[in-house]
């Protein structure tokens, strides 16, 4: 009989919790047109690696000394490890070619598209059939787009290669510790921890487009560390059961490790093409990146207007810029 009030309290608590959770979601759309507001408010940020600074330092080095930027293209940088995750997807990113394009942009290289030319090929086909019209210049000029010999610039070099290794559990270590009381209704506790190391490797080569000669080869690997710590307490108190546990785990991002490998390889490729003697070109205060440099942690672009004093590579990496809750200028317009 004494347990009935405890059970009733538990049922009431569960019912109250259910009603509280149900209040967050409605089956009727509100005035905003949404059933529920998404959680989270983290702004968009740049995605640099420890080698990103070196890349746009090279871009600044080339600009300061008026070094010619080679035309670069990126081919297939495939995942050759064949690893499959538990849910059936690929364990390693399939976007290494896209990472290489971003890395080349940070280094100030001139990039020509060779990875996905489907839109350009379609437009050239339409233009060849006089189906794409541009603004007419004169009655004698019907305004269809013309195809001119040599209008598509060629690349000087291109980068290809692949992700060639992923090795799990190169080294691991852990511990488990438990304690408890031997008497009836005695409590117990458990503490455990684990650390493991894996690695991923990449092999890239730079090819001279006109001769197909492999002029540079880079092979790198990066180790990745993961850890897990957890603790728990289990106890009986006056007929009630308490099971409390807490833990923390973390794994160094595997795909970010691939990006770091690609950026380090790109640093070596581009420093060779620019003739940079080494990292010391970034130590000289005269070689610090200017605030008008379009290359930055987010990539690079060709400035269409003379506004690089307020819109440049550094401002693009500002997490508060253009955010309607963090940038007052946007907020004033939206309100």
Coordinates of C-alpha atoms in Angstrom, one line a residue:
X1 CA 0.0 0.0 0.0
X2 CA 2.9 2.4 0.7
X3 CA 4.2 2.0 -2.8
X4 CA 1.0 3.3 -4.5
X5 CA 1.7 7.0 -3.9
X6 CA 5.2 6.5 -5.3
X7 CA 3.9 4.9 -8.4
X8 CA 1.2 7.5 -8.9
X9 CA 3.8 10.3 -8.5
X10 CA 6.0 8.6 -11.1
X11 CA 3.0 8.3 -13.5
X12 CA 2.1 11.9 -12.9
X13 CA 5.7 13.0 -13.5
X14 CA 5.9 11.1 -16.8
X15 CA 2.6 12.6 -18.0
X16 CA 3.8 16.1 -17.2
X17 CA 7.0 15.5 -19.1
X18 CA 5.0 14.2 -22.1
X19 CA 2.8 17.3 -22.1
X20 CA 5.9 19.5 -21.8
X21 CA 7.6 17.8 -24.8
X22 CA 4.3 17.9 -26.7
X23 CA 4.1 21.6 -26.3
X24 CA 7.2 22.1 -28.4
X25 CA 5.5 20.5 -31.5
X26 CA 2.1 21.3 -32.8
X27 CA 0.0 19.6 -35.5
X28 CA -1.2 23.0 -36.7
X29 CA 1.2 25.4 -38.4
X30 CA 1.7 28.7 -36.7
X31 CA 1.7 32.2 -38.2
X32 CA 5.2 31.6 -39.5
X33 CA 4.0 28.6 -41.5
X34 CA 6.1 26.1 -39.4
X35 CA 5.1 23.3 -37.1
X36 CA 8.2 23.9 -35.0
X37 CA 11.2 26.2 -35.0
X38 CA 14.6 24.4 -35.7
X39 CA 17.0 24.4 -32.7
X40 CA 20.5 25.8 -32.9
X41 CA 21.8 29.2 -33.8
X42 CA 25.5 28.7 -34.6
X43 CA 26.6 31.0 -37.4
X44 CA 28.3 29.8 -40.6
X45 CA 32.1 29.8 -40.1
X46 CA 35.2 29.2 -42.2
X47 CA 36.5 25.7 -42.3
X48 CA 40.3 26.1 -42.1
X49 CA 43.0 23.7 -41.4
X50 CA 46.5 24.4 -39.9
X51 CA 47.8 24.8 -43.4
X52 CA 45.2 27.4 -44.6
X53 CA 47.3 30.4 -43.4
X54 CA 50.2 29.1 -45.5
X55 CA 48.0 28.9 -48.6
X56 CA 46.8 32.5 -48.6
X57 CA 50.2 33.6 -47.5
X58 CA 51.4 32.1 -50.8
X59 CA 48.7 34.0 -52.6
X60 CA 50.0 37.2 -51.1
X61 CA 53.6 36.3 -51.8
X62 CA 52.7 35.8 -55.5
X63 CA 50.8 39.1 -55.7
X64 CA 53.5 41.1 -54.0
X65 CA 56.2 40.0 -56.3
X66 CA 54.0 39.9 -59.4
X67 CA 54.6 36.2 -59.9
X68 CA 52.5 34.6 -62.7
X69 CA 49.8 32.4 -61.3
X70 CA 49.6 29.1 -63.2
X71 CA 46.2 27.9 -64.5
X72 CA 45.4 24.8 -62.5
X73 CA 42.7 22.1 -62.9
X74 CA 41.6 19.3 -60.6
X75 CA 40.8 15.8 -61.8
X76 CA 39.5 12.9 -59.9
X77 CA 40.8 12.5 -56.3
X78 CA 39.0 9.3 -55.5
X79 CA 38.6 7.2 -52.3
X80 CA 40.6 4.0 -53.0
X81 CA 40.2 2.6 -49.5
X82 CA 36.9 1.0 -50.1
X83 CA 35.8 1.4 -46.5
X84 CA 32.1 1.2 -45.8
X85 CA 30.4 2.5 -42.6
X86 CA 27.9 0.6 -40.6
X87 CA 24.9 2.3 -42.2
X88 CA 26.1 1.4 -45.7
X89 CA 27.7 4.8 -46.7
X90 CA 31.3 5.6 -47.4
X91 CA 33.5 6.0 -44.4
X92 CA 35.8 8.5 -46.1
X93 CA 34.7 11.6 -47.9
X94 CA 34.2 11.4 -51.7
X95 CA 34.8 15.2 -52.0
X96 CA 38.6 15.4 -52.0
X97 CA 38.5 16.9 -55.5
X98 CA 36.3 19.7 -54.2
X99 CA 38.7 20.3 -51.3
X100 CA 41.6 20.5 -53.7
X101 CA 39.7 23.2 -55.7
X102 CA 39.2 25.2 -52.5
X103 CA 42.9 24.8 -51.5
X104 CA 44.1 26.0 -54.9
X105 CA 41.8 29.0 -54.6
X106 CA 43.3 29.9 -51.2
X107 CA 46.7 29.8 -52.8
X108 CA 45.8 32.3 -55.4
X109 CA 46.0 29.9 -58.4
X110 CA 43.9 30.6 -61.5
X111 CA 41.5 27.6 -61.7
X112 CA 39.9 26.3 -64.9
X113 CA 37.0 23.8 -64.5
X114 CA 37.7 20.3 -65.6
X115 CA 35.9 18.3 -62.9
X116 CA 32.3 19.0 -63.9
X117 CA 32.0 20.6 -67.4
X118 CA 28.4 19.4 -68.0
X119 CA 26.9 22.9 -68.0
X120 CA 29.6 24.4 -70.2
X121 CA 29.4 21.5 -72.7
X122 CA 25.6 21.9 -72.9
X123 CA 25.8 25.7 -73.5
X124 CA 28.5 25.2 -76.1
X125 CA 26.2 22.7 -77.9
X126 CA 23.3 25.1 -77.7
X127 CA 25.5 28.0 -78.9
X128 CA 26.7 25.9 -81.8
X129 CA 23.1 25.4 -82.9
X130 CA 22.4 29.1 -82.4
X131 CA 19.9 28.5 -79.6
X132 CA 21.5 30.8 -77.0
X133 CA 20.8 34.5 -77.6
X134 CA 22.7 37.4 -76.2
X135 CA 21.7 41.0 -76.5
X136 CA 21.6 42.1 -80.2
X137 CA 24.2 44.8 -81.0
X138 CA 22.8 45.8 -84.4
X139 CA 20.2 44.7 -87.0
X140 CA 23.0 42.9 -88.8
X141 CA 23.9 41.1 -85.6
X142 CA 21.1 38.7 -84.6
X143 CA 22.5 38.4 -81.1
X144 CA 23.1 34.7 -80.9
X145 CA 26.1 33.6 -79.0
X146 CA 29.1 33.0 -81.2
X147 CA 31.8 30.3 -80.6
X148 CA 35.3 31.6 -81.1
X149 CA 38.4 29.6 -81.6
X150 CA 40.5 29.6 -78.5
X151 CA 37.9 31.1 -76.2
X152 CA 38.4 28.5 -73.5
X153 CA 41.7 28.9 -71.7
X154 CA 43.7 25.7 -71.1
X155 CA 45.3 24.5 -67.9
X156 CA 49.0 24.5 -67.3
X157 CA 48.9 21.8 -64.6
X158 CA 46.3 19.5 -63.1
X159 CA 46.1 17.5 -59.8
X160 CA 44.9 14.0 -59.5
X161 CA 45.3 11.2 -57.1
X162 CA 43.4 9.5 -54.3
X163 CA 42.9 8.6 -50.7
X164 CA 44.9 5.4 -50.4
X165 CA 44.9 4.4 -46.7
X166 CA 42.7 4.3 -43.7
X167 CA 43.9 2.2 -40.8
X168 CA 41.8 1.7 -37.7
X169 CA 43.0 1.1 -34.2
X170 CA 46.7 1.6 -34.8
X171 CA 47.1 1.8 -31.0
X172 CA 44.5 1.8 -28.3
X173 CA 44.5 1.8 -24.5
X174 CA 41.8 1.9 -21.8
X175 CA 40.8 1.2 -18.3
X176 CA 37.8 0.0 -16.3
X177 CA 37.3 0.5 -12.6
X178 CA 34.4 -0.5 -10.5
X179 CA 33.4 -0.6 -6.8
X180 CA 30.4 -1.6 -4.7
X181 CA 29.1 -2.6 -1.4
X182 CA 28.5 -6.3 -0.5
X183 CA 25.5 -5.6 1.8
X184 CA 21.9 -5.7 0.6
X185 CA 20.8 -2.6 -1.3
X186 CA 24.4 -1.5 -1.6
X187 CA 25.4 0.9 -4.3
X188 CA 28.0 0.4 -7.0
X189 CA 30.1 2.7 -9.3
X190 CA 31.9 2.3 -12.6
X191 CA 34.5 4.4 -14.3
X192 CA 36.0 3.6 -17.7
X193 CA 38.1 5.4 -20.3
X194 CA 39.5 4.6 -23.8
X195 CA 41.8 6.2 -26.2
X196 CA 42.5 5.0 -29.8
X197 CA 44.5 6.1 -32.8
X198 CA 43.8 5.7 -36.5
X199 CA 45.2 7.3 -39.6
X200 CA 44.4 8.3 -43.2
X201 CA 46.8 8.8 -46.1
X202 CA 46.7 10.4 -49.5
X203 CA 48.8 10.3 -52.6
X204 CA 48.6 13.2 -55.1
X205 CA 50.4 14.0 -58.3
X206 CA 50.7 17.2 -60.3
X207 CA 50.8 16.7 -64.1
X208 CA 51.8 19.1 -66.8
X209 CA 48.8 19.3 -69.1
X210 CA 50.6 19.8 -72.4
X211 CA 53.1 17.0 -72.0
X212 CA 51.3 14.7 -69.4
X213 CA 54.6 14.6 -67.5
X214 CA 54.2 14.1 -63.8
X215 CA 56.2 17.0 -62.4
X216 CA 55.4 16.6 -58.6
X217 CA 54.3 13.9 -56.3
X218 CA 53.2 14.1 -52.7
X219 CA 52.3 11.3 -50.3
X220 CA 51.2 12.2 -46.7
X221 CA 49.4 10.5 -43.8
X222 CA 47.8 12.0 -40.8
X223 CA 47.0 10.2 -37.5
X224 CA 43.6 10.8 -35.8
X225 CA 42.9 10.4 -32.1
X226 CA 39.7 9.5 -30.3
X227 CA 38.8 9.3 -26.6
X228 CA 35.9 8.2 -24.4
X229 CA 35.4 8.6 -20.7
X230 CA 32.3 7.5 -18.8
X231 CA 31.2 7.1 -15.2
X232 CA 28.1 5.7 -13.6
X233 CA 26.5 5.1 -10.2
X234 CA 23.8 2.4 -9.4
X235 CA 22.1 2.4 -6.1
X236 CA 19.0 1.3 -4.2
X237 CA 17.6 3.8 -1.8
X238 CA 14.5 2.9 0.3
X239 CA 13.2 0.7 -2.4
X240 CA 13.8 3.1 -5.2
X241 CA 16.4 2.4 -7.9
X242 CA 18.8 5.1 -9.1
X243 CA 21.0 4.6 -12.1
X244 CA 23.0 7.8 -13.0
X245 CA 25.7 7.9 -15.6
X246 CA 27.6 10.5 -17.5
X247 CA 30.3 10.5 -20.1
X248 CA 32.3 12.4 -22.7
X249 CA 33.7 11.2 -26.0
X250 CA 35.4 12.9 -28.9
X251 CA 36.9 11.9 -32.3
X252 CA 39.1 14.1 -34.3
X253 CA 37.2 14.7 -37.5
X254 CA 38.3 12.2 -40.1
X255 CA 37.1 14.3 -43.1
X256 CA 38.8 17.4 -41.8
X257 CA 42.0 15.3 -41.6
X258 CA 41.5 14.6 -45.3
X259 CA 41.1 18.3 -46.0
X260 CA 44.4 19.0 -44.0
X261 CA 46.2 16.4 -46.1
X262 CA 44.9 18.0 -49.4
X263 CA 45.9 21.5 -48.2
X264 CA 49.4 20.5 -47.1
X265 CA 49.9 18.8 -50.5
X266 CA 48.7 22.0 -52.2
X267 CA 51.0 24.1 -50.2
X268 CA 53.9 22.0 -51.5
X269 CA 52.7 22.1 -55.1
X270 CA 52.1 25.8 -55.2
X271 CA 55.2 26.9 -53.3
X272 CA 57.2 25.0 -55.9
X273 CA 55.4 26.7 -58.8
X274 CA 55.8 30.1 -57.2
X275 CA 59.4 29.5 -56.3
X276 CA 58.8 30.3 -52.7
X277 CA 61.9 29.4 -50.7
X278 CA 59.9 28.2 -47.7
X279 CA 57.7 29.3 -44.8
X280 CA 60.1 32.2 -44.1
X281 CA 58.2 34.2 -46.8
X282 CA 55.4 34.5 -44.2
X283 CA 57.7 35.6 -41.4
X284 CA 58.7 38.9 -42.9
X285 CA 56.3 41.6 -41.8
X286 CA 56.3 43.0 -45.3
X287 CA 54.7 39.8 -46.5
X288 CA 51.7 39.8 -44.1
X289 CA 48.5 39.4 -46.0
X290 CA 46.8 42.7 -46.9
X291 CA 43.2 43.4 -45.9
X292 CA 42.4 43.8 -49.6
X293 CA 43.6 40.3 -50.5
X294 CA 40.7 38.3 -52.0
X295 CA 42.3 35.0 -51.0
X296 CA 41.4 33.9 -47.5
X297 CA 40.3 31.0 -45.3
X298 CA 37.1 30.5 -47.4
X299 CA 38.8 30.5 -50.7
X300 CA 39.4 33.1 -53.4
X301 CA 37.5 35.1 -56.0
X302 CA 38.0 37.6 -58.8
X303 CA 36.9 41.0 -57.6
X304 CA 34.2 42.4 -59.9
X305 CA 34.1 45.8 -58.4
X306 CA 36.7 48.0 -56.5
X307 CA 35.3 47.2 -53.0
X308 CA 38.1 44.9 -51.6
X309 CA 38.6 47.3 -48.8
X310 CA 35.3 46.2 -47.3
X311 CA 34.6 42.9 -49.0
X312 CA 37.7 40.7 -49.1
X313 CA 39.1 37.3 -48.1
X314 CA 39.4 38.2 -44.5
X315 CA 35.9 39.6 -44.1
X316 CA 34.4 36.5 -45.7
X317 CA 35.8 34.5 -42.8
X318 CA 34.0 36.7 -40.2
X319 CA 31.3 34.5 -38.5
X320 CA 29.2 37.6 -37.6
X321 CA 29.1 39.1 -41.1
X322 CA 25.7 39.0 -42.9
X323 CA 24.1 37.2 -39.9
X324 CA 20.7 38.7 -39.2
X325 CA 21.2 38.3 -35.4
X326 CA 24.9 39.2 -35.2
X327 CA 25.4 41.9 -37.9
X328 CA 23.6 45.1 -37.0
X329 CA 23.6 46.3 -40.6
X330 CA 21.6 43.3 -41.8
X331 CA 19.3 43.6 -38.7
X332 CA 18.5 47.2 -39.6
X333 CA 17.5 46.3 -43.1
X334 CA 15.4 43.3 -42.1
X335 CA 13.5 45.2 -39.5

